[in-house]
mmCIF file of C-alpha atoms in Angstrom:
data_model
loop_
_atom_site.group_PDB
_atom_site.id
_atom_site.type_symbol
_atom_site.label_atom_id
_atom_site.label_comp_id
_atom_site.label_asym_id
_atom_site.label_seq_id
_atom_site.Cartn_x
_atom_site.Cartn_y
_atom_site.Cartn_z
ATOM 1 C CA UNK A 21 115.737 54.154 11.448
ATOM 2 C CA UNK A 22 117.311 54.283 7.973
ATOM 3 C CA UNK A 23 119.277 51.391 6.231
ATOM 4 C CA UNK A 24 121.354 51.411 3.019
ATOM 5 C CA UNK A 25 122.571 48.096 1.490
ATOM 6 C CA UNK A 26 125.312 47.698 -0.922
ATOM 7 C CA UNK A 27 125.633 44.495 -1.846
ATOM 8 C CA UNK A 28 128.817 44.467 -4.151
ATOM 9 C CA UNK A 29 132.011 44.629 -1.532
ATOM 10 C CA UNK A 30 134.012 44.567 -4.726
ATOM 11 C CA UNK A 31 134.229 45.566 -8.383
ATOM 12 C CA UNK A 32 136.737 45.216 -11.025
ATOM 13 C CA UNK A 33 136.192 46.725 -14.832
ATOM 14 C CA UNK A 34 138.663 47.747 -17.403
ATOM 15 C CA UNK A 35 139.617 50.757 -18.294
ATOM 16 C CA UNK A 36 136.720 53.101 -20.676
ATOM 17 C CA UNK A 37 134.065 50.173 -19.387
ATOM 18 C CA UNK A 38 131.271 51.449 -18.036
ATOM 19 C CA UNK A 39 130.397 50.071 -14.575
ATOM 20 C CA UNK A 40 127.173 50.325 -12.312
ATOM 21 C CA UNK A 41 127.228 49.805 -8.104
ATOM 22 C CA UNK A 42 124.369 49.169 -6.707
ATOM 23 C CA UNK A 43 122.389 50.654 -3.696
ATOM 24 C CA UNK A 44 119.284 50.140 -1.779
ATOM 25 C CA UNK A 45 117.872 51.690 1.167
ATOM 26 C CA UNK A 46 115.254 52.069 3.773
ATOM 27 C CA UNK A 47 113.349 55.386 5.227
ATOM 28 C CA UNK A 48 110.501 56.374 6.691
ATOM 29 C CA UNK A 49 110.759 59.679 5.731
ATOM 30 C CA UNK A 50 109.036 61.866 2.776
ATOM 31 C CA UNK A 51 111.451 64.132 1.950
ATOM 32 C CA UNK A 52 115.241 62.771 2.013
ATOM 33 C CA UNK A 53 118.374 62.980 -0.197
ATOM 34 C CA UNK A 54 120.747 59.878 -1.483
ATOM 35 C CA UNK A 55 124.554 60.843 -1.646
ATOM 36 C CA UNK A 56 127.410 58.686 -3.436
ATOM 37 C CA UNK A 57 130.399 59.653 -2.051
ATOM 38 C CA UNK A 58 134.215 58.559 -3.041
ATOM 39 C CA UNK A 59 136.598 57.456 -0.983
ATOM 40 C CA UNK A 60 140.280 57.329 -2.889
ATOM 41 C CA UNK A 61 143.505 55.904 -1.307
ATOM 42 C CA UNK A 62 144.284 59.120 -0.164
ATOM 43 C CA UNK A 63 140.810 58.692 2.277
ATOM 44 C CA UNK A 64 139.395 61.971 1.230
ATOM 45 C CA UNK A 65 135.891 61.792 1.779
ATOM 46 C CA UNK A 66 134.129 63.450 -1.589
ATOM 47 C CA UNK A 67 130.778 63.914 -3.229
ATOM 48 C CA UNK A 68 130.074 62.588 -6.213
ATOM 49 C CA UNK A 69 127.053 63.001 -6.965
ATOM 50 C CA UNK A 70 123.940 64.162 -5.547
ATOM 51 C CA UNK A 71 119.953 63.256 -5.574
ATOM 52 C CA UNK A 72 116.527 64.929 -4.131
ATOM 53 C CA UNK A 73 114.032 62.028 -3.128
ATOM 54 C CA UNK A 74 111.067 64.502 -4.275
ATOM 55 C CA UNK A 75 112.892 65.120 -7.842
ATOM 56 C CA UNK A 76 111.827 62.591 -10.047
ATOM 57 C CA UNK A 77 114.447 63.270 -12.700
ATOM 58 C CA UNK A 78 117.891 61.782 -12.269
ATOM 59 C CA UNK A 79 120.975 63.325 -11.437
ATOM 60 C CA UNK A 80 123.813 63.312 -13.785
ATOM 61 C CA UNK A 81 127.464 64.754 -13.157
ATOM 62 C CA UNK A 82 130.024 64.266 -15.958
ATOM 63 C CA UNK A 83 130.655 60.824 -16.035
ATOM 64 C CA UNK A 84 128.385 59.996 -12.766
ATOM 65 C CA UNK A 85 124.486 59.428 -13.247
ATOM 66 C CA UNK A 86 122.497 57.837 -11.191
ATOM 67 C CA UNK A 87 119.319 55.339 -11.225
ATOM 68 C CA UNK A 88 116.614 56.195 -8.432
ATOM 69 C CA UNK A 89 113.938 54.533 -8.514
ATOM 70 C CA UNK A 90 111.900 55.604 -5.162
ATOM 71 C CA UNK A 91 109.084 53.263 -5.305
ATOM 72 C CA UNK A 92 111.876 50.143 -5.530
ATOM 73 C CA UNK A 93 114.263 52.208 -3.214
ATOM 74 C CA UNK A 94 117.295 52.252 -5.383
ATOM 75 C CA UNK A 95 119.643 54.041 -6.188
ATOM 76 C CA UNK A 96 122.794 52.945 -8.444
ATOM 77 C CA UNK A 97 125.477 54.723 -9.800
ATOM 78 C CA UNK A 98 126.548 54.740 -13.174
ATOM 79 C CA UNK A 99 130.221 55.337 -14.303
ATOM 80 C CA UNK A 100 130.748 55.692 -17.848
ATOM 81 C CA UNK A 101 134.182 55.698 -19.622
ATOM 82 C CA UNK A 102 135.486 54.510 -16.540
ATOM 83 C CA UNK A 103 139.211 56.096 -15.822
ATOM 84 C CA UNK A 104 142.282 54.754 -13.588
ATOM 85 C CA UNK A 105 141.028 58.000 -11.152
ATOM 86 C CA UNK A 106 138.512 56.198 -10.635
ATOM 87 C CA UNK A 107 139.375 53.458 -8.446
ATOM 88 C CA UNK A 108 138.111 54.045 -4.605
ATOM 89 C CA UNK A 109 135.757 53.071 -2.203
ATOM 90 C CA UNK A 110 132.561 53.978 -3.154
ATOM 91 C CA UNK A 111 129.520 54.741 -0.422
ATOM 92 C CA UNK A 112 126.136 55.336 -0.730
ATOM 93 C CA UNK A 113 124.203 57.517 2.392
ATOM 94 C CA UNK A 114 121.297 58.957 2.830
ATOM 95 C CA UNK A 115 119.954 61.254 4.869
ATOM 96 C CA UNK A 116 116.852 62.385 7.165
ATOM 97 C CA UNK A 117 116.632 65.707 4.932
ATOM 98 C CA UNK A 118 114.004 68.314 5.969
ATOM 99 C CA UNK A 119 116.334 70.595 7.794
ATOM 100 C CA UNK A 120 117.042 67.709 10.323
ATOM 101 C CA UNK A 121 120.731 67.368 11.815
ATOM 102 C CA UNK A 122 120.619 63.761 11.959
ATOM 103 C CA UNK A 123 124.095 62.389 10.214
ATOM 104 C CA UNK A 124 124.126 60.601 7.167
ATOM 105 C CA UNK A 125 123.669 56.816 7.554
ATOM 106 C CA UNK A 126 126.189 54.648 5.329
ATOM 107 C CA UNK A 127 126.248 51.417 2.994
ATOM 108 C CA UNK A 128 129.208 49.266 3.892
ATOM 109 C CA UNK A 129 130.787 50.392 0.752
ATOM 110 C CA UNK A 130 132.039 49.035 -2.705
ATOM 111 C CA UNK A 131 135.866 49.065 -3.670
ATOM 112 C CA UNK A 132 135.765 49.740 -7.193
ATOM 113 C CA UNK A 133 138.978 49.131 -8.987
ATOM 114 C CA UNK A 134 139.476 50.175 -12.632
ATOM 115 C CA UNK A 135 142.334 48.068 -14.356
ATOM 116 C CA UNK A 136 144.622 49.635 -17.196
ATOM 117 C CA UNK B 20 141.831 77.207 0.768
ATOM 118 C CA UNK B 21 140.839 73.864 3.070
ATOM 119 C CA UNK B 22 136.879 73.822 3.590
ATOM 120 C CA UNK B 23 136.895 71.311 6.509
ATOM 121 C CA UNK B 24 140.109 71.068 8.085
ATOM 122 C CA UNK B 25 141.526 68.509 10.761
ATOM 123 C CA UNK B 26 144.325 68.307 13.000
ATOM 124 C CA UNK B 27 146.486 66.466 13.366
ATOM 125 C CA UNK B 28 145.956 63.658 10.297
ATOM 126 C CA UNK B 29 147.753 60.720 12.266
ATOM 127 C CA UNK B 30 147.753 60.248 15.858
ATOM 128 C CA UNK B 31 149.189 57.385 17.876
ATOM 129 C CA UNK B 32 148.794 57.032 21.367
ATOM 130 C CA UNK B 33 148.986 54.400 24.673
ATOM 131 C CA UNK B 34 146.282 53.094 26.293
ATOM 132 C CA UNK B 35 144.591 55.083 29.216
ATOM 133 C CA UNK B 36 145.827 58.324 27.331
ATOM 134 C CA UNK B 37 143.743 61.363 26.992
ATOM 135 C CA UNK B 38 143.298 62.570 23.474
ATOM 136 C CA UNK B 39 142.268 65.749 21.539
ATOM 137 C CA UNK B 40 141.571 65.761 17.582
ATOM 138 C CA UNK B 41 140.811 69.614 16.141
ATOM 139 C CA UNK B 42 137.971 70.855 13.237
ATOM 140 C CA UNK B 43 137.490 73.531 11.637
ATOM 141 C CA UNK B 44 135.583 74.454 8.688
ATOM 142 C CA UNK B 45 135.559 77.996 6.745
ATOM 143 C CA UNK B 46 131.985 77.525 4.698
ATOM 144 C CA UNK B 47 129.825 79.285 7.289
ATOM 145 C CA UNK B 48 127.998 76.147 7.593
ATOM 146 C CA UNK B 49 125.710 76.267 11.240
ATOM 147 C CA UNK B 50 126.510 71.903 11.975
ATOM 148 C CA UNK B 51 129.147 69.977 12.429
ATOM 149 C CA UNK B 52 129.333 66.441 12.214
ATOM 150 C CA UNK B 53 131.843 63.568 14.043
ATOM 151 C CA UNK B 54 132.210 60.176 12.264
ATOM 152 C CA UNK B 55 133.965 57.177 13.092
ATOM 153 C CA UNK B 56 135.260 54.739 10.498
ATOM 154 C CA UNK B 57 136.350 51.336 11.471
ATOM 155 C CA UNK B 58 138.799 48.956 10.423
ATOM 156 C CA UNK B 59 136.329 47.427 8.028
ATOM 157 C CA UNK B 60 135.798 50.940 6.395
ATOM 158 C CA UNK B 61 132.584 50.920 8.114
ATOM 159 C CA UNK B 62 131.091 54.628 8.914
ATOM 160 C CA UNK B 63 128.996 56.206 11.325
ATOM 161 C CA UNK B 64 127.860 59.157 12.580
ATOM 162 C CA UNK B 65 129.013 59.690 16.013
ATOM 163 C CA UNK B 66 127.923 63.595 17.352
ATOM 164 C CA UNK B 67 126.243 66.418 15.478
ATOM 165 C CA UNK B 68 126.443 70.171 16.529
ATOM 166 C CA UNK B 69 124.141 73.050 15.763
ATOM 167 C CA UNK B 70 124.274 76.221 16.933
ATOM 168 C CA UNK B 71 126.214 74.763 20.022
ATOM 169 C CA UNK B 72 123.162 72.314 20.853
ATOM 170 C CA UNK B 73 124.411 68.802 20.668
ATOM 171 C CA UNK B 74 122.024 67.373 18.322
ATOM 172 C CA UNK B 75 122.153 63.388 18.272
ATOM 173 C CA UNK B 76 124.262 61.215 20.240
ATOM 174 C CA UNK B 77 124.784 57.728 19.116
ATOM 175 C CA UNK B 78 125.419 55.188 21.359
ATOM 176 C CA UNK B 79 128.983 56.437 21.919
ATOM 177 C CA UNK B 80 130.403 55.870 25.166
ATOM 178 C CA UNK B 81 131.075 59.196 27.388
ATOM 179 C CA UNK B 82 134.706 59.172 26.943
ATOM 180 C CA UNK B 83 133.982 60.935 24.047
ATOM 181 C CA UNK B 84 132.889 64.676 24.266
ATOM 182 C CA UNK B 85 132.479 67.200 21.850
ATOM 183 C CA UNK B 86 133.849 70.222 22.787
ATOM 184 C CA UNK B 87 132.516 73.516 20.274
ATOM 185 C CA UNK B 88 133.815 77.320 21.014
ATOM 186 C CA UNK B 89 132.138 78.960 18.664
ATOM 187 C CA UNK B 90 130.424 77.589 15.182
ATOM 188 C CA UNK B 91 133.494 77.254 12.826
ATOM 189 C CA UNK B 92 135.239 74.491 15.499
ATOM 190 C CA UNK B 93 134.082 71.322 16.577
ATOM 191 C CA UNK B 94 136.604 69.535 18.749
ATOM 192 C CA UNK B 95 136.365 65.898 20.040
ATOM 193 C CA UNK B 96 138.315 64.747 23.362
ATOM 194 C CA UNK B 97 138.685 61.147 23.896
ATOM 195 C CA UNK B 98 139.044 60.074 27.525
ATOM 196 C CA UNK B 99 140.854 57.023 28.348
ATOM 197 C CA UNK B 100 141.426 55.503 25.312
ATOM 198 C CA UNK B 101 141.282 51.710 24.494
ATOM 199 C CA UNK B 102 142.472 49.886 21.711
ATOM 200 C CA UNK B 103 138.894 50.024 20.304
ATOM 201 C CA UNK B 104 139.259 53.868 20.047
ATOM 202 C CA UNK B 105 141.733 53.017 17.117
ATOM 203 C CA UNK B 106 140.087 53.864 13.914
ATOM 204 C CA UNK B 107 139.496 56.870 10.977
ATOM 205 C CA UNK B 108 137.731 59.847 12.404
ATOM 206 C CA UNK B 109 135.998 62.280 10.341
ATOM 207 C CA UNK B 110 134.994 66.005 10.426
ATOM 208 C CA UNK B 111 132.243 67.074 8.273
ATOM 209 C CA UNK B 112 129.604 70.092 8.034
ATOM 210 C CA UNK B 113 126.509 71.009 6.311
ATOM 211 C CA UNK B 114 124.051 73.998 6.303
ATOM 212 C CA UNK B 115 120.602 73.703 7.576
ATOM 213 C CA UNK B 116 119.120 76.448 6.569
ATOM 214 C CA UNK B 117 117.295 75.611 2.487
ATOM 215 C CA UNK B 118 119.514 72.049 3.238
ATOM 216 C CA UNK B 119 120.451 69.760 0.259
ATOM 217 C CA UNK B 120 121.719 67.872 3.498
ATOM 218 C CA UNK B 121 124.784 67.776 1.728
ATOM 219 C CA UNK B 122 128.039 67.271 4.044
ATOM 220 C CA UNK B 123 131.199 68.027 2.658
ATOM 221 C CA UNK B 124 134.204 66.024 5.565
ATOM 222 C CA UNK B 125 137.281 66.524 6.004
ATOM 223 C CA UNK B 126 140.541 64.605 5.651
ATOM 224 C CA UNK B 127 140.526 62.292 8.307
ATOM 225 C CA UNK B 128 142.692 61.558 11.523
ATOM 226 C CA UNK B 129 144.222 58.167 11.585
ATOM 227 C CA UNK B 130 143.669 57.067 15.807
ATOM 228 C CA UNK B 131 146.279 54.655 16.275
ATOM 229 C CA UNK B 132 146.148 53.426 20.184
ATOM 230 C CA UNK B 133 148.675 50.929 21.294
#
């Protein structure tokens, strides 16, 4: 069975601060993918950014890059030049991958709130 | 145009009631996904559907079926509902075939039962 950890319920940073949330998990499999997903008030589940377990290079999207390290079973995300948009509920999943149509399993979450 | 659409958004309801929440996605995507979030923003998956095969089934009691007509809908009926019913419920698909695994959801329906 897969686990992910958050361990930050809660985050506050100012404005243009950059701000990193934290994620660990555990697989047994080989070949798996790590989501971060927003969550605004609105409850809109959406992608944020996205990362290959076999790709050794980190993914980077605008604003959003990520820190995997496999070995340690990590992976953070990285806001920079943090904006009020910003400010959500922020989950980390991961899934089985290999064509499997197991769901994604979810960290509890971090509510990241950026202040003006 | 709405990739993963769900109807209706809010939904409040008595006890004992029978209950129907509607998806439907336009990406072509060959699984659908049901997902519960609870009151503590906690999710999890509850059904998957591919091809009309139910897939996984987590330990989600049998009031709750998934009901798919063809592969663009995945419906969920909720038997006898009980105030532990109430909580966010969430549509999502993905596509198998070359996967990423990626699952884009939809926007929710807010399960009130009273």
């Amino acid at each position: 069975a897969q686990t992910v950890t958050q361990s930050q319920p809660e985050m506050s940073v100012q404005e243009a601060e950059t701000v990193t949330l934290s994620c660990t998990y555990d697989t047994s499999e080989n070949n798996y993918y790590l989501f971060w997903y927003k969550q605004p008030p609105s409850r809109q589940m959406i992608l944020v950014i996205r990362q290959e377990a076999y790709k050794q290079q980190n993914a980077t999207e605008n604003r959003f890059s990520v820190n995997f390290q496999k070995a340690a079973k990590s992976f953070s995300l990285k806001i920079s030049d943090s904006q009020l948009g910003d400010t959500a509920m922020y989950f980390c999943a991961t899934s089985q991958g290999g064509g499997g149509a197991d769901g994604l399993t979810f960290g509890k979450g971090t509510h990241l709130i950026i202040q003006p | 145009d709405t990739a993963v659409s769900q109807t209706p958004k809010y939904l409040v309801t008595q006890m004992g009631n029978d209950k129907s929440i509607k998806c439907e996605q336009n990406l072509g995507h060959d699984t659908m996904y049901w997902y519960k979030q609870d009151s503590k923003k906690f999710l999890k998956i509850m059904f998957s559907y591919n091809n009309k095969e139910l897939i996984i089934n987590e330990t989600v009691p049998n009031r709750f079926s998934p009901k798919s007509p063809d592969k663009a809908h995945l419906n969920l009926h909720i038997n006898s509902l009980e105030l532990g019913d109430s909580a966010v419920y969430f549509c999502a698909s993905s596509q198998l075939a070359g996967s990423t695994d990626t699952q884009y959801f939809g926007p929710g329906t807010r399960l009130t039962v009273l």
